[in-house]
Short mmCIF file of C-alpha atoms in Angstrom, two decimals:
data_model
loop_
_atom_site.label_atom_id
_atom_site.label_comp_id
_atom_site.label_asym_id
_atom_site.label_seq_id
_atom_site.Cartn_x
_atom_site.Cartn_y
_atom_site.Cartn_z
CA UNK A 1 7.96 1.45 -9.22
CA UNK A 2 9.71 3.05 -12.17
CA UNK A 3 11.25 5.67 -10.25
CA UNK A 4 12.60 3.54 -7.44
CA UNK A 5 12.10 0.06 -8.08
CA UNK A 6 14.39 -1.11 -5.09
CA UNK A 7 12.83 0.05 -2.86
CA UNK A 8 9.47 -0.95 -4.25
CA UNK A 9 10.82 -4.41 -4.09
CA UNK A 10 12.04 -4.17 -0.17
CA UNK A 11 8.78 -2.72 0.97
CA UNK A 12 6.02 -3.85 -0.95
CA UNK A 13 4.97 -7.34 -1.08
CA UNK A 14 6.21 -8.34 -4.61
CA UNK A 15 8.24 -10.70 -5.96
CA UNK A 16 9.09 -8.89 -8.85
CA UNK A 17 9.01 -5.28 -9.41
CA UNK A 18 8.74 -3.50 -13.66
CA UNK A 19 11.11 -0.38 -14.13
CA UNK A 20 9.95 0.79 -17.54
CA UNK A 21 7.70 0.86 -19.68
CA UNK A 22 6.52 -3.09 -18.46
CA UNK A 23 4.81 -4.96 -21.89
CA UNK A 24 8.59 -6.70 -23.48
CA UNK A 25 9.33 -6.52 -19.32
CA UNK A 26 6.29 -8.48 -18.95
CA UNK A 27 6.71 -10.59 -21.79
CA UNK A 28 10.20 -11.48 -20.91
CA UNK A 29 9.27 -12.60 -17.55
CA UNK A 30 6.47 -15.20 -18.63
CA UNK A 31 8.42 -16.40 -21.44
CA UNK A 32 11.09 -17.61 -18.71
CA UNK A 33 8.65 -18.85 -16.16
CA UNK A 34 6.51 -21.25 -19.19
CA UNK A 35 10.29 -22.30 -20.47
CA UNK A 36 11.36 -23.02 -17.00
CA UNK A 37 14.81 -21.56 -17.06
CA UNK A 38 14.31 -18.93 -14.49
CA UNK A 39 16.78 -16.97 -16.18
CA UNK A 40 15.46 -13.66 -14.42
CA UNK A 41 18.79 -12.08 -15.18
CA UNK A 42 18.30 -11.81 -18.50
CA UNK A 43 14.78 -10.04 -18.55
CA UNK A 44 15.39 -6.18 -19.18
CA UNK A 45 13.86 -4.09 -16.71
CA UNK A 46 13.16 -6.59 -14.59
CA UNK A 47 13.91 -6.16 -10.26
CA UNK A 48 13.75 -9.47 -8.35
CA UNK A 49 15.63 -11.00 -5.07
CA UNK A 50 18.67 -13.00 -5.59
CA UNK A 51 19.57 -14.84 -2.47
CA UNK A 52 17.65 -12.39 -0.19
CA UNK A 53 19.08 -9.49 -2.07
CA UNK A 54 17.29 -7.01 -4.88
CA UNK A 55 19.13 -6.67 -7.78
CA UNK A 56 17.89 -5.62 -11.38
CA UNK A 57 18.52 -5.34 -14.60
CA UNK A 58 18.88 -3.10 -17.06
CA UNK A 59 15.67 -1.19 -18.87
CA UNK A 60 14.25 -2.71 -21.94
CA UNK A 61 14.03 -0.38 -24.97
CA UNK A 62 10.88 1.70 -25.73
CA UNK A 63 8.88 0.43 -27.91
CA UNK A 64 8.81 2.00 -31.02
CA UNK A 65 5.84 0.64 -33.52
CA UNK A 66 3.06 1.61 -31.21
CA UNK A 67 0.52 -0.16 -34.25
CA UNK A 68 2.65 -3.10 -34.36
CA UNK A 69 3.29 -3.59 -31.18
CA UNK A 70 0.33 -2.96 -29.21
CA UNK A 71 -2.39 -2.79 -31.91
CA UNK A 72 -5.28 -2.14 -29.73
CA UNK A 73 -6.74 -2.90 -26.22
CA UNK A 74 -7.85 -6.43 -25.60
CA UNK A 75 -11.94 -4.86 -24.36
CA UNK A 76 -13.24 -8.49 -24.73
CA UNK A 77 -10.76 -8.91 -21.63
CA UNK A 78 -12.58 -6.57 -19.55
CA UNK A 79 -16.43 -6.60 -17.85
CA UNK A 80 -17.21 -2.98 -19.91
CA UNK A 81 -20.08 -2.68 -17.36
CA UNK A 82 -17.99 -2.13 -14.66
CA UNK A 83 -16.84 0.72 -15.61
CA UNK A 84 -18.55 4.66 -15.92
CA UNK A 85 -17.19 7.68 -16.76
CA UNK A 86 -16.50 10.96 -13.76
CA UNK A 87 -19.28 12.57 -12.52
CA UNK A 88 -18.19 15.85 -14.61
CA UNK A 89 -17.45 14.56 -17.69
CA UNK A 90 -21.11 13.67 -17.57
CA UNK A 91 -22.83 16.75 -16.43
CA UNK A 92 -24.91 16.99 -19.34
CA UNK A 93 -26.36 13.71 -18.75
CA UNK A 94 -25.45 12.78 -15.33
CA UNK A 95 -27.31 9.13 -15.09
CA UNK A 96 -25.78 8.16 -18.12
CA UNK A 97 -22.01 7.72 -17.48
CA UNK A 98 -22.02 3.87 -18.98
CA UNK A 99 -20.96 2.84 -21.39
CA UNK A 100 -17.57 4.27 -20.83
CA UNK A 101 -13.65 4.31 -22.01
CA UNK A 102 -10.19 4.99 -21.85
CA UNK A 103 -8.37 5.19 -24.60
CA UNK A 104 -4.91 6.05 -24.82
CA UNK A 105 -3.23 7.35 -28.38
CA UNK A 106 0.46 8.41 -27.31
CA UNK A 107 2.69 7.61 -24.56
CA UNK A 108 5.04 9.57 -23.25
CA UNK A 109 5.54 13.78 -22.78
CA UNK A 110 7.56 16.45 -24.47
CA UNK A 111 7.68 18.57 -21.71
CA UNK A 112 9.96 18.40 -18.21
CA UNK A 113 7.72 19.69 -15.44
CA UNK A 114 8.86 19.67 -12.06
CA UNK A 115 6.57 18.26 -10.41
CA UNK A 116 5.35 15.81 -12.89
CA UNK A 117 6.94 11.92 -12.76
CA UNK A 118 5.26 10.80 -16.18
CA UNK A 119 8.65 10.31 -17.58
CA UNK A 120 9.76 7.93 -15.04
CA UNK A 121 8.81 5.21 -16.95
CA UNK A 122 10.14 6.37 -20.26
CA UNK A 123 13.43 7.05 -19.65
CA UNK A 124 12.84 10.51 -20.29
CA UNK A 125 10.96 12.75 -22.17
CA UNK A 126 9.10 12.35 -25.46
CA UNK A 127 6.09 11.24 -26.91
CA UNK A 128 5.28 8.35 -29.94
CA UNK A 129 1.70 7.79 -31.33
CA UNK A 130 -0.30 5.14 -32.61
CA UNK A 131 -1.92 6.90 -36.28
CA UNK A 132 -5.13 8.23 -36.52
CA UNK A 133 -6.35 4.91 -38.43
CA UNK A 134 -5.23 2.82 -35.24
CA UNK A 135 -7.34 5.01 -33.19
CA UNK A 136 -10.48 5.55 -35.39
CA UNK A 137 -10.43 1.32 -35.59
CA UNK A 138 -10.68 0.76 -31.62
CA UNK A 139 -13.37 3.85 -31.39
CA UNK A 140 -15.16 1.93 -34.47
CA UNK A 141 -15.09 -1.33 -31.76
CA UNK A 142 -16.05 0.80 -28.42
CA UNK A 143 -18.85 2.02 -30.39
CA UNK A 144 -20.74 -0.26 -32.52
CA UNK A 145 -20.10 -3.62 -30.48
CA UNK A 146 -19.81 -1.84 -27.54
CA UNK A 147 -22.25 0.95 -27.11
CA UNK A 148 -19.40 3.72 -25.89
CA UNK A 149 -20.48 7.11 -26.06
CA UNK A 150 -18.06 8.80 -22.69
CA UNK A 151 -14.45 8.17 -24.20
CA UNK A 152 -11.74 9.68 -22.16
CA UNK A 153 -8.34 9.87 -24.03
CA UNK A 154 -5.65 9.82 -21.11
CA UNK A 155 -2.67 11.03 -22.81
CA UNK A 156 -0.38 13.28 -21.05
CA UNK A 157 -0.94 15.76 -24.15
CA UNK A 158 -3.43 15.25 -26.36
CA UNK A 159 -3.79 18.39 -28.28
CA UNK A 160 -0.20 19.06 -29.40
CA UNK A 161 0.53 17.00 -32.58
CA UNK A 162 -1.38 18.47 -35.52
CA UNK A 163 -1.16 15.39 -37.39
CA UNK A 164 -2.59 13.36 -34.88
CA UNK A 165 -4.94 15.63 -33.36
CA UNK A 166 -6.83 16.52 -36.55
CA UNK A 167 -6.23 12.84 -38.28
CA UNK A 168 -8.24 11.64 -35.28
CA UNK A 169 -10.91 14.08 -35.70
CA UNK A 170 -11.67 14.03 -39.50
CA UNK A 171 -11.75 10.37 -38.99
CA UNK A 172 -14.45 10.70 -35.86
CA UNK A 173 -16.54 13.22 -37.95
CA UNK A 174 -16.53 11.20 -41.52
CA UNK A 175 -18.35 8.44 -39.63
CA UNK A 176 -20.44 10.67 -37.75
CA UNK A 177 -20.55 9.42 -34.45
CA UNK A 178 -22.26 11.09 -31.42
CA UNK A 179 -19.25 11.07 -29.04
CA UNK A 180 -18.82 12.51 -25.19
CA UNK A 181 -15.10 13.00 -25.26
CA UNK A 182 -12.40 14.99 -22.80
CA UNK A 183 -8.50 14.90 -23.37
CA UNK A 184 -5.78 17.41 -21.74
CA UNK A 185 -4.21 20.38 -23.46
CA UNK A 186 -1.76 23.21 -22.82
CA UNK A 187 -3.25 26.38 -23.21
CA UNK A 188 -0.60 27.35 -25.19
CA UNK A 189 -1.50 24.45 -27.38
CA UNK A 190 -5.05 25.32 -28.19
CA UNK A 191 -5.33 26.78 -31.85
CA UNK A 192 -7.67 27.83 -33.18
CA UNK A 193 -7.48 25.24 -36.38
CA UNK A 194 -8.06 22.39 -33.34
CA UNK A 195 -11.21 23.85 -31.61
CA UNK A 196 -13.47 23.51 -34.40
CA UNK A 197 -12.81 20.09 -35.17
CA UNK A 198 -12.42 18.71 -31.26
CA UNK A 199 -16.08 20.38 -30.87
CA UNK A 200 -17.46 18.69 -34.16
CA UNK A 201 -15.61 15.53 -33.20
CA UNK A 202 -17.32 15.18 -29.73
CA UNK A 203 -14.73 16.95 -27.64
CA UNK A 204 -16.68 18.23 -25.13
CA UNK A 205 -14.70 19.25 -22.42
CA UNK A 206 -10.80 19.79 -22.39
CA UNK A 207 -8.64 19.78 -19.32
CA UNK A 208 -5.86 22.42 -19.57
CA UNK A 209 -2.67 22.45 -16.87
CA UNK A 210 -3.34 25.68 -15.90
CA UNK A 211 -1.61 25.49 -12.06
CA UNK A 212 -0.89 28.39 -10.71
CA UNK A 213 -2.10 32.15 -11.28
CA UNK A 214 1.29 33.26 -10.57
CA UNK A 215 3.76 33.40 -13.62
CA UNK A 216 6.58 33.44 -10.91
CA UNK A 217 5.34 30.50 -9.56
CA UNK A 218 4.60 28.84 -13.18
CA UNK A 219 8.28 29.71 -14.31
CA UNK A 220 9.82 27.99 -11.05
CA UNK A 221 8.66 24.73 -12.19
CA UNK A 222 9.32 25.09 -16.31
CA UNK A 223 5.93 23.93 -16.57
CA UNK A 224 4.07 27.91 -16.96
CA UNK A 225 6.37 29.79 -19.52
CA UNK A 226 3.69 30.33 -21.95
CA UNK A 227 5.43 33.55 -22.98
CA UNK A 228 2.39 35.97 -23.81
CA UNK A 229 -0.52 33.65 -23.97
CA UNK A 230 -3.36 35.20 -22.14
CA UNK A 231 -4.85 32.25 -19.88
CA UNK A 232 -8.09 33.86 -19.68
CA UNK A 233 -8.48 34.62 -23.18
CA UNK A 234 -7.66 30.56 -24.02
CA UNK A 235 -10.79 29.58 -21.83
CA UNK A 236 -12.70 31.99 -22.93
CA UNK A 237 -11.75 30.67 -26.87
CA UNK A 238 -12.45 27.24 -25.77
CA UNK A 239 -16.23 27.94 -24.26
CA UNK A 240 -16.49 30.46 -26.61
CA UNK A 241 -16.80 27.19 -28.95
CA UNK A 242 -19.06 25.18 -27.02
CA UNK A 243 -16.31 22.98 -25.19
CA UNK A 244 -16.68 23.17 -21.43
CA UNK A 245 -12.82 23.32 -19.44
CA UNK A 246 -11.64 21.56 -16.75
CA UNK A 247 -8.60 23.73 -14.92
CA UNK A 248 -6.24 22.25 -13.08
CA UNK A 249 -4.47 23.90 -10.32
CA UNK A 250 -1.80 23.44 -7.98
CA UNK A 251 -0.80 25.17 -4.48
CA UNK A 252 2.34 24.53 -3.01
CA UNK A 253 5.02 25.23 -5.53
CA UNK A 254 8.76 25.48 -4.89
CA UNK A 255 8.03 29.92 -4.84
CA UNK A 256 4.52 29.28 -3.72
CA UNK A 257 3.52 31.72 -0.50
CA UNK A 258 -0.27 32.22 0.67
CA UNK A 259 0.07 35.35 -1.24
CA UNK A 260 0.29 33.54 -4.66
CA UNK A 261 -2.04 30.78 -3.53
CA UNK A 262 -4.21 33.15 -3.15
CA UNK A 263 -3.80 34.82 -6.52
CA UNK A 264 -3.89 30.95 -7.77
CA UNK A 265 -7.61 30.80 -6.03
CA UNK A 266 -8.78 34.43 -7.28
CA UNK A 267 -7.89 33.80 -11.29
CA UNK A 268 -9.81 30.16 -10.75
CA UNK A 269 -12.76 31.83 -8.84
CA UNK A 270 -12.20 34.32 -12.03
CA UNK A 271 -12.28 31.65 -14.88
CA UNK A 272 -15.24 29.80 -13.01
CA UNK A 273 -14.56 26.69 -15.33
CA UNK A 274 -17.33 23.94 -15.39
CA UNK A 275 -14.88 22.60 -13.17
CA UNK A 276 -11.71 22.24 -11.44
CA UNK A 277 -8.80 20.16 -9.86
CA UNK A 278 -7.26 21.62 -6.78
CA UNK A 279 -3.97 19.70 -6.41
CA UNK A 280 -1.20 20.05 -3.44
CA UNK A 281 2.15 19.65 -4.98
CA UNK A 282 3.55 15.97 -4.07
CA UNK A 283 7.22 15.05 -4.29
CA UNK A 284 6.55 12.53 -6.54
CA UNK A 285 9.02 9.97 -7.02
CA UNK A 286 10.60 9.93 -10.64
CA UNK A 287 10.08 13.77 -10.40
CA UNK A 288 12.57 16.88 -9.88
CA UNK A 289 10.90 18.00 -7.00
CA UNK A 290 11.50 14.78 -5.32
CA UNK A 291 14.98 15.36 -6.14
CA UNK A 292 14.79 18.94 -4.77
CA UNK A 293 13.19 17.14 -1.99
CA UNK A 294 16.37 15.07 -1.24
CA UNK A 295 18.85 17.37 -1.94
CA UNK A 296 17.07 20.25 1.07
CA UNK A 297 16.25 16.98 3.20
CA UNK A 298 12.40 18.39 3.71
CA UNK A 299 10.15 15.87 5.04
CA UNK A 300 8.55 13.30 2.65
CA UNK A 301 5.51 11.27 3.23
CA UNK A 302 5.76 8.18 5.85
CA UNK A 303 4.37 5.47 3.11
CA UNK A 304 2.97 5.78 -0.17
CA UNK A 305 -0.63 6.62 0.74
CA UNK A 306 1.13 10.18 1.91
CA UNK A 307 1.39 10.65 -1.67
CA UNK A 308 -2.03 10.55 -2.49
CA UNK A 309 -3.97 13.77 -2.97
CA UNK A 310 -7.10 12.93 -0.91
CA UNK A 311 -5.38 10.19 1.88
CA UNK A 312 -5.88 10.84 5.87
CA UNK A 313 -1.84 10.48 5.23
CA UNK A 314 -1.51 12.97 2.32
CA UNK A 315 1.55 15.25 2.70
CA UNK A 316 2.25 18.23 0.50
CA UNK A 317 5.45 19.57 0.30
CA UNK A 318 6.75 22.72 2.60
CA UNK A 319 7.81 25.63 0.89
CA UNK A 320 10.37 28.36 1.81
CA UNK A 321 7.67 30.01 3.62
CA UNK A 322 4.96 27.17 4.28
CA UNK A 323 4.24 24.18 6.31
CA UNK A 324 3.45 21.19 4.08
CA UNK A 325 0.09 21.23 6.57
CA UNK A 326 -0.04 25.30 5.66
CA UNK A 327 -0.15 24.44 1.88
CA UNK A 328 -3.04 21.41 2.20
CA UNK A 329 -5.18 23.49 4.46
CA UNK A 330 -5.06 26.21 1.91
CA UNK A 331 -6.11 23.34 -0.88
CA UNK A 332 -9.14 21.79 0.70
CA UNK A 333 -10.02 25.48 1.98
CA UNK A 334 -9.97 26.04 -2.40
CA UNK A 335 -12.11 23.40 -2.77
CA UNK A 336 -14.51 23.97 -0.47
CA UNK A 337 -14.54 27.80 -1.49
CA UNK A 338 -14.75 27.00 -5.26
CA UNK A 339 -17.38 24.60 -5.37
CA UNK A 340 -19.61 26.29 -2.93
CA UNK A 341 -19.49 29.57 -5.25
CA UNK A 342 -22.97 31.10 -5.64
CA UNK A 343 -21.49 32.37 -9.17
CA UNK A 344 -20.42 28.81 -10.07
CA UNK A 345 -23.38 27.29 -8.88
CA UNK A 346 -25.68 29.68 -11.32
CA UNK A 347 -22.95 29.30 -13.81
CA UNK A 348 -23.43 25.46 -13.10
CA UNK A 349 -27.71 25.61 -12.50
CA UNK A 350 -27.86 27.56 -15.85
CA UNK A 351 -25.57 24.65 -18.11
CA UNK A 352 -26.29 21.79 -16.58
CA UNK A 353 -29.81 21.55 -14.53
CA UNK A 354 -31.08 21.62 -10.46
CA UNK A 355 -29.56 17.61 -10.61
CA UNK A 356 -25.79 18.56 -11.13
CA UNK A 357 -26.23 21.46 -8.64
CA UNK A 358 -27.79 19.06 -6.06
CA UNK A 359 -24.93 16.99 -7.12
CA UNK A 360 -22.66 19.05 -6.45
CA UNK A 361 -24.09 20.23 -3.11
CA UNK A 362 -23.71 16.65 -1.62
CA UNK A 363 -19.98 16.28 -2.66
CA UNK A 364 -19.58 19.81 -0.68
CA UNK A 365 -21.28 18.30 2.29
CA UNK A 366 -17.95 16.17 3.19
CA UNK A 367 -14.55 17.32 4.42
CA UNK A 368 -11.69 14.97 3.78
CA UNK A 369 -9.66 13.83 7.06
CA UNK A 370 -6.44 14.61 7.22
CA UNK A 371 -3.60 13.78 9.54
CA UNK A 372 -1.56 16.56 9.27
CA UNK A 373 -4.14 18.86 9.26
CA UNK A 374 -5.81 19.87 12.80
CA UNK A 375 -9.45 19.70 12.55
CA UNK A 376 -11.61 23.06 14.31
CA UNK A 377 -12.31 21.18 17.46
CA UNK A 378 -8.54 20.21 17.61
CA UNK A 379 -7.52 23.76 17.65
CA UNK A 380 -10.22 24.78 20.17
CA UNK A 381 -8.87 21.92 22.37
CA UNK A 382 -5.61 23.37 22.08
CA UNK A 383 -6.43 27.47 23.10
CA UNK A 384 -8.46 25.55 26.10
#
């Protein structure tokens, strides 16, 4: 909505659409609906129909008191049995994913990936924090009133600030809680001063933007130039401490080809992480390869469930010498590939138990549907 609110506003349903960061958006609006005066106009960042027509208004400002402003999360608000945590975050006690929660300490990113649209909402990039003594307060809720062991901390970079990173964990460790705790990094932002203290603190698995095995590829889309950092030495530093990783990886890149997909593939099948995200690259509104996307006039997805990694609709980006269908087949085929792994099943049976392998066997058993990509019997139909 943030990155094209208009149209948001035509298509969808709505009858009034946030661009920005929403809460003095949100504010604004109910303040003029309970005084009556309607006086949409003046809301910042606030889209709405004027005599048929969209029209909006400027953004409002960011906020900038994080503790002020938004003190903590109103959990008396929500039914906390509702919610568990993901299957993997849980593999060392996989029927005990509740109590669970997210907890967000930053907003925003420093960095300018391509194919990332997290600034569309900010304005930009950059990141603000609430302080370590925020933080520690809400845990202090989640887990004494609460019960919350599974915290996951949603921040676009968690393990950056050392400030924040290691406020948050002394605080964690002086009350001595017994925490079940991932949060994403860079891997050329895991020091070694952090990985002690996220392991005593109860981080037990970090996710690390890892996306392609090709530094070409990486460099393409500013997100990969980690100069001389050895990826496979960072994992290996990480479980090396007892923290289990969660790669990410992404096929379909602006300078993708099957040739570096597969080299993508190979250094995951490599690291054999306790797991992994196989993403296709999406021309995400708000990012610059939806711009890119424009500017070459390469086909986008139909609706918005086309830009959903797992849809029937789902379509990747093409690629100077890939289909968009080319680059999803070779994702799912990843997948399927990765998790079906005799070495990452032992890895897997040897960590975790027979139930997580079992587990894992059943989510193999399924092949997502997809629209744009011809199933077998399709293409035996069409040799007949």
């Amino acid at each position: 909505a943030s990155a094209l609110p208009e149209r948001t506003l035509v298509e969808g349903p709505y009858q009034y659409v946030v661009q920005g960061e929403g809460p003095y958006t949100i504010l604004g609006l109910l303040q003029t609906i309970k005084d009556g005066s309607m006086a949409l106009d003046k809301v910042p960042g606030l889209w709405f129909k004027k005599d048929g027509k969209p029209v909006g208004n400027a953004m409002a400002e960011k906020i900038k008191d994080l503790d002020k402003e938004l003190p903590a999360q109103a959990w008396d608000l929500l039914d906390m049995s509702l919610y568990r945590a993901h299957n993997w975050h849980c593999f060392d006690h996989i029927d005990k994913r509740q109590p669970y929660a997210s907890l967000q300490t930053s907003l925003g990113c420093p960095y300018k990936c391509s194919f990332c649209c997290i600034n569309a909402p900010f304005g930009g990039s950059g990141i603000r924090y609430w302080s370590p003594e925020n933080i520690i307060a809400q845990i202090d809720v989640l887990v004494n009133k609460y019960g919350v062991k599974n915290i996951k901390i949603p921040d676009e970079m968690f393990v950056l600030n050392e400030k924040h990173v290691l406020g948050i964990c002394d605080l964690i460790i002086e009350r001595g809680y017994d925490l079940n705790i991932w949060a994403y990094a860079r891997v050329d932002t895991v020091k070694e001063k952090f990985i002690g203290k996220l392991k005593q603190a109860g981080f037990r698995w970090l996710a690390l933007g890892i996306e392609s095995g090709s530094k070409q590829v990486r460099d393409g889309v500013e997100k990969g130039r980690f100069g001389d950092v050895d990826i496979d030495a960072v994992v290996s530093k990480i479980r090396a401490a007892g923290i289990y990783v969660c790669a990410n990886y992404i096929f379909g890149l602006p300078d993708d080809t099957n040739e570096s997909m597969q080299e993508t593939l190979d250094m995951a099948l490599r690291l054999n992480t306790e797991w992994a995200n196989f993403y296709s690259a999406m021309a995400y509104p708000g990012s610059q390869l939806y711009t890119l996307a424009l500017q070459n006039n390469l086909p986008l997805p139909e609706d918005w469930l086309g830009y959903s990694q797992h849809a029937f609709e789902t379509l990747p980006l093409p690629t100077a010498t890939l289909s968009g269908a080319e680059v999803l087949a070779f994702r799912d085929k990843a997948f399927k590939e990765y998790y079906t792994s005799p070495a990452f099943l032992s890895m897997m049976r040897e960590k975790f138990g027979a139930n997580v392998v079992e587990h894992l066997v059943q989510m193999t058993k399924y092949d997502l549907k997809r629209k744009h990509v011809p199933t077998r019997s399709s293409r035996q139909e069409a040799r007949v």
